[in-house]
Amino acid sequence: MTNYLNNPASLFSVSGKVAVITGATGAFGSMAAELMSASGAKVILAAGNKVELENIAKRCQAYGNGVETVALRPDREESCDAIINAAVDKYGRVDILIVGSGKNDKAKIGEMSTERFLDVMDANVTQAWLIAKSAARQMEQQGEGGRIIFMSSIRGILGAGHGYTAYCASKSAIDGITRALGCELGASGITVNAIAPMVFRSKLTAWMFEDTDFAKEVRNGTLMRMPKGRLSEPEDLAGPLIFLASKASDFYTGHVLYVDGGYTAN
C-alpha cells in the first residue's frame, strides 16, 4: 500500500478513471456527471432524453477530460450492455458505475394499479440490477477492481404514510442488492455501496422548497426531525460520492451511506 501521508488528498482522486453514469439528466445524475468530470474522470453519460443529455455533456466538456453520451435507459439487458460497451469502445475500460436513474409514483395502495407498482420496481430495482450486472462483468474481466454506487433513500428503512409503498419497497430492495453484491464482488476488488439521501432539491421535490402554505407545512414537519435544520441540495451528495468512487473507500463495501442531515438518527 502506498504511503498516503505523502499526499492525503490522493485518496479521493478519480483522475483518469472512467465513470459510467445512468440517469445523467436528473438532479443527482447531472451533479455526479459534473463532479466526476471536474475531478478528472472520463465520463459516459446515459439517459433517455437526448436533448437534456447533450446539455449536460456540454457542461462536462468544459473540464476537458472526455465525455461520451449514450441516449439509452438501462431498461433492457441489451441497452445496459450497449452503455457499458460505449465506455469500453471509447476508453478501453470501466472503473466506476454510478446508478442515478429511477423514479417515484405516489399513490395509496388501494388506488395504485399493479402496473404502476411494477413500473416503479422496474425503474428502481430491475434496471439498477441490469446495469450493475453489465458493469460488474466488465470490471471482473479487467481484473483491477472497480466501484458500483447505487442511489437508495432513507425510505429503504423508513416508511411513509402518503403513498410510498412502491418507492419504499424499491429502495429496500436496492439496499439488499447493495449488501449482497458487496459480498459477491468483494473478492474481485469491486466495492458496492449506496447513497441514501433525505429530500434533496430536484424536479420532483421542487414543490417542497416553494413558499406556499402547503409546502411550508410539509417542510416544517420534516425539518422538526432534521438536526441540520434544512433540506438538502444535490451538492450535499458530492462529498459522499467522491468518497465512494475513490480509493478512500477501498475497505468500505456493502454499505448504505445515509446523507440525510441526521434524519435517521433522530
XYZ file of N, CA, C and O in Angstrom, residues 58-190:
532
model
N -22.289 19.100 -22.576
C -21.582 20.352 -22.857
C -20.967 20.937 -21.593
O -19.861 21.469 -21.619
N -21.695 20.835 -20.485
C -21.145 21.347 -19.228
C -19.931 20.519 -18.797
O -18.946 21.067 -18.292
N -19.998 19.221 -19.016
C -18.877 18.354 -18.656
C -17.677 18.557 -19.571
O -16.518 18.450 -19.136
N -17.935 18.839 -20.841
C -16.848 19.036 -21.800
C -15.954 20.208 -21.439
O -14.782 20.255 -21.814
N -16.486 21.139 -20.673
C -15.707 22.315 -20.274
C -14.496 21.931 -19.424
O -13.519 22.685 -19.356
N -14.544 20.752 -18.802
C -13.436 20.324 -17.948
C -12.345 19.601 -18.738
O -11.265 19.345 -18.209
N -12.644 19.230 -19.984
C -11.622 18.720 -20.887
C -11.094 17.338 -20.601
O -9.970 17.013 -20.990
N -11.881 16.487 -19.962
C -11.385 15.163 -19.606
C -12.029 14.017 -20.365
O -11.756 12.858 -20.076
N -12.902 14.323 -21.309
C -13.529 13.288 -22.124
C -14.954 13.006 -21.715
O -15.226 12.716 -20.544
N -15.858 13.128 -22.683
C -17.277 12.910 -22.439
C -17.876 12.143 -23.611
O -17.629 12.472 -24.773
N -18.659 11.127 -23.292
C -19.376 10.355 -24.305
C -20.826 10.225 -23.845
O -21.097 10.059 -22.647
N -21.769 10.339 -24.763
C -23.182 10.198 -24.398
C -23.801 8.976 -25.069
O -23.433 8.613 -26.185
N -24.739 8.370 -24.361
C -25.498 7.229 -24.879
C -26.960 7.483 -24.550
O -27.345 7.475 -23.383
N -27.761 7.727 -25.554
C -29.175 8.063 -25.332
C -29.999 6.794 -25.111
O -30.864 6.428 -25.905
N -29.700 6.129 -24.009
C -30.400 4.893 -23.649
C -30.671 4.880 -22.162
O -29.874 5.377 -21.360
N -31.789 4.284 -21.777
C -32.047 3.974 -20.384
C -31.626 2.526 -20.130
O -31.666 1.700 -21.044
N -31.278 2.190 -18.912
C -30.865 0.803 -18.621
C -32.066 -0.118 -18.426
O -32.183 -0.828 -17.421
N -32.963 -0.110 -19.406
C -34.242 -0.810 -19.247
C -34.270 -2.204 -19.847
O -35.264 -2.925 -19.699
N -33.199 -2.580 -20.530
C -33.097 -3.931 -21.080
C -31.638 -4.365 -20.991
O -30.736 -3.541 -20.952
N -31.406 -5.665 -20.981
C -30.030 -6.148 -20.899
C -29.200 -5.653 -22.069
O -28.031 -5.279 -21.908
N -29.823 -5.605 -23.256
C -29.092 -5.138 -24.438
C -28.702 -3.667 -24.305
O -27.605 -3.264 -24.714
N -29.589 -2.865 -23.736
C -29.286 -1.442 -23.547
C -28.154 -1.258 -22.542
O -27.267 -0.415 -22.735
N -28.172 -2.035 -21.479
C -27.121 -1.948 -20.472
C -25.768 -2.347 -21.049
O -24.749 -1.681 -20.799
N -25.759 -3.418 -21.818
C -24.507 -3.827 -22.466
C -24.019 -2.749 -23.427
O -22.809 -2.487 -23.523
N -24.948 -2.089 -24.129
C -24.565 -1.031 -25.068
C -23.949 0.156 -24.332
O -22.985 0.774 -24.815
N -24.490 0.494 -23.165
C -23.947 1.607 -22.372
C -22.529 1.283 -21.909
O -21.602 2.102 -22.051
N -22.344 0.086 -21.375
C -21.012 -0.311 -20.900
C -20.044 -0.460 -22.073
O -18.874 -0.030 -21.996
N -20.513 -1.021 -23.176
C -19.641 -1.184 -24.346
C -19.211 0.156 -24.934
O -18.110 0.283 -25.498
N -20.068 1.165 -24.808
C -19.700 2.508 -25.290
C -18.493 3.031 -24.522
O -17.598 3.670 -25.103
N -18.451 2.761 -23.226
C -17.303 3.177 -22.414
C -16.046 2.402 -22.815
O -14.962 2.977 -22.958
N -16.208 1.100 -23.016
C -15.061 0.270 -23.381
C -14.540 0.632 -24.766
O -13.325 0.732 -24.989
N -15.459 0.856 -25.705
C -15.046 1.211 -27.063
C -14.304 2.542 -27.093
O -13.350 2.717 -27.862
N -14.744 3.483 -26.266
C -14.148 4.822 -26.272
C -12.892 4.910 -25.421
O -11.882 5.489 -25.818
N -12.934 4.301 -24.227
C -11.846 4.489 -23.270
C -11.174 3.199 -22.817
O -10.226 3.229 -22.040
N -11.670 2.055 -23.293
C -10.993 0.793 -23.027
C -11.328 0.104 -21.719
O -10.860 -1.005 -21.469
N -12.187 0.742 -20.891
C -12.442 0.156 -19.580
C -13.610 0.856 -18.895
O -14.103 1.877 -19.369
N -14.012 0.299 -17.760
C -14.982 0.931 -16.866
C -14.448 0.783 -15.441
O -14.164 -0.331 -14.997
N -14.306 1.899 -14.745
C -13.813 1.868 -13.370
C -14.907 2.151 -12.343
O -14.846 1.631 -11.227
N -15.876 2.973 -12.724
C -16.893 3.436 -11.788
C -18.260 3.372 -12.468
O -18.404 3.820 -13.605
N -19.233 2.824 -11.774
C -20.624 2.899 -12.225
C -21.424 3.648 -11.174
O -21.425 3.270 -9.997
N -22.103 4.708 -11.600
C -22.982 5.472 -10.725
C -24.396 5.351 -11.280
O -24.675 5.805 -12.391
N -25.265 4.716 -10.520
C -26.630 4.462 -10.983
C -27.539 5.583 -10.466
O -27.966 5.576 -9.314
N -27.814 6.543 -11.325
C -28.636 7.680 -10.942
C -30.047 7.621 -11.475
O -30.866 8.498 -11.189
N -30.355 6.613 -12.251
C -31.686 6.504 -12.861
C -32.685 5.928 -11.865
O -32.329 5.169 -10.961
N -33.954 6.305 -12.016
C -35.004 5.804 -11.149
C -36.232 6.698 -11.208
O -36.249 7.694 -11.941
N -37.253 6.356 -10.415
C -38.479 7.157 -10.434
C -39.282 6.926 -9.155
O -38.999 6.023 -8.382
N -40.294 7.760 -8.972
C -41.274 7.567 -7.909
C -42.661 7.754 -8.502
O -42.836 8.456 -9.497
N -43.631 7.107 -7.897
C -45.035 7.238 -8.304
C -45.851 7.036 -7.041
O -45.976 5.927 -6.540
N -46.375 8.137 -6.512
C -47.066 8.076 -5.226
C -48.553 7.794 -5.399
O -49.221 8.426 -6.207
N -49.053 6.840 -4.628
C -50.492 6.550 -4.588
C -50.757 5.613 -3.423
O -49.941 4.734 -3.118
N -51.893 5.829 -2.749
C -52.305 4.895 -1.709
C -52.483 3.509 -2.327
O -52.829 3.391 -3.512
N -52.259 2.477 -1.538
C -52.241 1.119 -2.076
C -53.562 0.762 -2.763
O -53.576 0.075 -3.794
N -54.683 1.249 -2.252
C -55.959 0.944 -2.878
C -56.184 1.643 -4.194
O -57.069 1.264 -4.967
N -55.370 2.656 -4.470
C -55.510 3.439 -5.698
C -54.416 3.134 -6.716
O -54.507 3.567 -7.866
N -53.393 2.396 -6.302
C -52.271 2.109 -7.206
C -52.502 0.790 -7.932
O -52.748 -0.246 -7.305
N -52.383 0.841 -9.231
C -52.532 -0.381 -10.024
C -51.275 -1.233 -9.923
O -50.186 -0.732 -9.587
N -51.423 -2.495 -10.211
C -50.268 -3.391 -10.236
C -49.239 -2.910 -11.237
O -48.028 -2.977 -10.989
N -49.718 -2.396 -12.372
C -48.799 -1.928 -13.418
C -47.947 -0.772 -12.923
O -46.737 -0.706 -13.187
N -48.559 0.156 -12.189
C -47.806 1.303 -11.673
C -46.774 0.859 -10.636
O -45.644 1.346 -10.611
N -47.187 -0.073 -9.764
C -46.258 -0.603 -8.761
C -45.054 -1.261 -9.437
O -43.900 -0.996 -9.095
N -45.325 -2.117 -10.404
C -44.248 -2.835 -11.082
C -43.369 -1.897 -11.902
O -42.169 -2.146 -12.076
N -43.944 -0.797 -12.400
C -43.164 0.182 -13.157
C -42.106 0.833 -12.270
O -40.958 1.028 -12.685
N -42.484 1.166 -11.027
C -41.517 1.736 -10.086
C -40.439 0.706 -9.743
O -39.241 1.017 -9.711
N -40.853 -0.528 -9.506
C -39.893 -1.581 -9.184
C -38.932 -1.835 -10.337
O -37.741 -2.067 -10.131
N -39.456 -1.761 -11.554
C -38.604 -1.956 -12.728
C -37.566 -0.836 -12.844
O -36.377 -1.095 -13.035
N -38.035 0.414 -12.721
C -37.133 1.561 -12.883
C -36.077 1.614 -11.789
O -34.908 1.937 -12.055
N -36.464 1.299 -10.554
C -35.550 1.472 -9.429
C -34.747 0.236 -9.071
O -33.639 0.362 -8.530
N -35.292 -0.937 -9.355
C -34.624 -2.168 -8.935
C -34.074 -2.956 -10.128
O -32.869 -3.179 -10.236
N -34.972 -3.373 -11.021
C -34.537 -4.219 -12.136
C -33.486 -3.525 -12.997
O -32.465 -4.118 -13.361
N -33.731 -2.249 -13.316
C -32.776 -1.531 -14.173
C -31.434 -1.320 -13.475
O -30.373 -1.394 -14.105
N -31.468 -1.062 -12.155
C -30.216 -0.934 -11.404
C -29.455 -2.252 -11.405
O -28.226 -2.289 -11.557
N -30.192 -3.343 -11.222
C -29.568 -4.674 -11.231
C -28.963 -4.989 -12.597
O -27.854 -5.521 -12.697
N -29.686 -4.643 -13.660
C -29.205 -4.941 -15.007
C -27.926 -4.200 -15.345
O -26.981 -4.779 -15.897
N -27.873 -2.884 -15.040
C -26.668 -2.126 -15.394
C -25.502 -2.543 -14.505
O -24.353 -2.589 -14.958
N -25.792 -2.908 -13.248
C -24.726 -3.408 -12.376
C -24.178 -4.732 -12.897
O -22.973 -4.992 -12.821
N -25.065 -5.560 -13.423
C -24.641 -6.844 -13.990
C -23.668 -6.626 -15.144
O -22.603 -7.261 -15.206
N -24.004 -5.717 -16.050
C -23.130 -5.443 -17.202
C -21.799 -4.840 -16.764
O -20.734 -5.214 -17.261
N -21.863 -3.907 -15.811
C -20.643 -3.259 -15.343
C -19.747 -4.229 -14.580
O -18.526 -4.243 -14.764
N -20.352 -5.045 -13.712
C -19.570 -5.993 -12.924
C -18.854 -7.001 -13.821
O -17.691 -7.356 -13.577
N -19.556 -7.453 -14.865
C -18.935 -8.390 -15.804
C -17.684 -7.764 -16.432
O -16.630 -8.402 -16.516
N -17.792 -6.514 -16.851
C -16.659 -5.823 -17.461
C -15.533 -5.604 -16.456
O -14.355 -5.835 -16.758
N -15.874 -5.175 -15.256
C -14.853 -4.932 -14.231
C -14.119 -6.213 -13.869
O -12.890 -6.206 -13.674
N -14.856 -7.324 -13.785
C -14.200 -8.594 -13.463
C -13.274 -9.030 -14.589
O -12.189 -9.584 -14.341
N -13.666 -8.775 -15.829
C -12.798 -9.094 -16.964
C -11.505 -8.279 -16.917
O -10.427 -8.780 -17.242
N -11.615 -7.036 -16.507
C -10.437 -6.169 -16.409
C -9.491 -6.633 -15.309
O -8.274 -6.478 -15.414
N -10.075 -7.162 -14.222
C -9.270 -7.717 -13.139
C -8.584 -6.697 -12.260
O -7.607 -7.024 -11.583
N -9.080 -5.476 -12.253
C -8.444 -4.424 -11.454
C -9.417 -3.751 -10.485
O -9.184 -2.630 -10.036
N -10.497 -4.435 -10.162
C -11.466 -3.882 -9.234
C -12.363 -2.844 -9.878
O -12.427 -2.715 -11.099
N -13.067 -2.090 -9.038
C -13.969 -1.074 -9.547
C -14.904 -0.599 -8.456
O -14.829 -1.031 -7.293
N -15.801 0.299 -8.836
C -16.760 0.894 -7.903
C -18.165 0.857 -8.512
O -18.358 1.297 -9.652
N -19.117 0.347 -7.761
C -20.530 0.411 -8.158
C -21.259 1.172 -7.063
O -21.178 0.812 -5.881
N -21.980 2.220 -7.453
C -22.651 3.095 -6.494
C -24.117 3.233 -6.884
O -24.441 3.741 -7.965
N -24.992 2.783 -6.018
C -26.428 2.864 -6.254
C -27.009 4.100 -5.576
O -26.426 4.657 -4.642
N -28.199 4.494 -6.008
C -28.969 5.539 -5.346
C -30.088 4.885 -4.553
O -31.016 4.310 -5.114
N -29.984 4.960 -3.235
C -31.031 4.460 -2.368
C -31.779 5.656 -1.789
O -31.865 6.716 -2.409
N -32.320 5.515 -0.596
C -33.089 6.577 0.062
C -33.276 6.189 1.520
O -33.210 4.992 1.865
N -33.542 7.161 2.362
C -33.891 6.819 3.737
C -35.165 5.981 3.774
O -35.421 5.271 4.743
N -35.953 6.047 2.678
C -37.193 5.272 2.621
C -36.927 3.786 2.438
O -37.851 2.982 2.459
N -35.652 3.409 2.286
C -35.317 1.992 2.286
C -35.453 1.370 3.659
O -35.624 0.158 3.785
N -35.366 2.205 4.713
C -35.519 1.678 6.080
C -36.666 2.353 6.830
O -37.050 1.881 7.901
N -37.208 3.427 6.285
C -38.300 4.135 6.945
C -39.535 4.144 6.060
O -39.443 4.351 4.853
N -40.671 3.948 6.670
C -41.912 4.022 5.908
C -42.341 5.462 5.683
O -41.693 6.405 6.140
N -43.429 5.628 4.980
C -44.007 6.951 4.736
C -45.503 6.755 4.525
O -45.918 5.845 3.808
N -46.300 7.629 5.122
C -47.736 7.407 5.116
C -48.490 8.100 4.009
O -49.672 8.376 4.146
N -47.830 8.408 2.914
C -48.512 9.138 1.845
C -48.251 8.518 0.475
O -47.775 9.168 -0.443
N -48.535 7.233 0.374
C -48.497 6.586 -0.932
C -47.133 6.157 -1.413
O -46.841 6.227 -2.602
N -46.298 5.676 -0.502
C -44.916 5.343 -0.859
C -44.636 3.841 -0.856
O -43.487 3.435 -0.761
N -45.663 2.998 -0.932
C -45.387 1.561 -0.851
C -44.451 1.086 -1.949
O -43.556 0.273 -1.697
N -44.629 1.567 -3.172
C -43.762 1.144 -4.277
C -42.346 1.668 -4.081
O -41.364 0.926 -4.220
N -42.240 2.946 -3.752
C -40.916 3.562 -3.609
C -40.147 2.937 -2.448
O -38.973 2.573 -2.588
N -40.797 2.807 -1.276
C -40.126 2.212 -0.126
C -39.673 0.785 -0.421
O -38.551 0.386 -0.081
N -40.526 0.024 -1.070
C -40.166 -1.358 -1.414
C -38.970 -1.395 -2.355
O -38.064 -2.221 -2.209
N -38.961 -0.488 -3.317
C -37.864 -0.479 -4.290
C -36.532 -0.115 -3.651
O -35.494 -0.687 -3.982
N -36.553 0.832 -2.723
C -35.298 1.245 -2.090
C -34.823 0.218 -1.066
O -33.611 0.042 -0.875
N -35.753 -0.472 -0.415
C -35.348 -1.594 0.440
C -34.657 -2.669 -0.389
O -33.672 -3.282 0.049
N -35.168 -2.894 -1.595
C -34.553 -3.880 -2.496
C -33.150 -3.445 -2.907
O -32.229 -4.267 -2.971
N -32.981 -2.151 -3.189
C -31.651 -1.646 -3.545
C -30.669 -1.861 -2.393
O -29.507 -2.239 -2.598
N -31.130 -1.616 -1.164
C -30.261 -1.852 -0.006
C -29.835 -3.318 0.055
O -28.673 -3.635 0.352
N -30.771 -4.221 -0.229
C -30.446 -5.641 -0.226
C -29.469 -6.023 -1.322
O -28.532 -6.803 -1.099
N -29.688 -5.479 -2.509
C -28.764 -5.745 -3.618
C -27.371 -5.210 -3.286
O -26.350 -5.856 -3.582
N -27.317 -4.036 -2.673
C -26.032 -3.440 -2.293
C -25.254 -4.371 -1.370
O -24.055 -4.624 -1.581
N -25.919 -4.892 -0.358
C -25.235 -5.778 0.583
C -24.829 -7.094 -0.070
O -23.707 -7.586 0.129
N -25.741 -7.666 -0.857
C -25.451 -8.959 -1.487
C -24.321 -8.840 -2.508
O -23.412 -9.677 -2.549
N -24.363 -7.790 -3.330
C -23.308 -7.620 -4.332
C -21.978 -7.241 -3.695
O -20.909 -7.611 -4.191
N -22.046 -6.498 -2.593
C -20.808 -6.189 -1.880
C -20.104 -7.459 -1.442
O -18.875 -7.579 -1.537
N -20.889 -8.439 -0.967
C -20.319 -9.734 -0.595
C -19.834 -10.510 -1.815
O -18.749 -11.088 -1.828
N -20.660 -10.506 -2.854
C -20.370 -11.309 -4.040
C -19.135 -10.834 -4.792
O -18.351 -11.643 -5.308
N -18.948 -9.522 -4.874
C -17.882 -8.970 -5.719
C -16.640 -8.549 -4.945
O -15.662 -8.092 -5.536
N -16.679 -8.716 -3.631
C -15.547 -8.274 -2.818
C -14.227 -8.899 -3.211
O -13.186 -8.228 -3.253
N -14.246 -10.191 -3.502
C -13.012 -10.889 -3.859
C -12.424 -10.397 -5.169
O -11.231 -10.587 -5.440
N -13.246 -9.750 -5.989
C -12.764 -9.187 -7.258
C -12.277 -7.757 -7.105
O -11.914 -7.109 -8.097
N -12.292 -7.238 -5.885
C -11.832 -5.875 -5.657
C -12.841 -4.811 -6.056
O -12.499 -3.638 -6.162
N -14.085 -5.217 -6.261
C -15.147 -4.288 -6.648
C -15.956 -3.939 -5.401
O -16.502 -4.828 -4.753
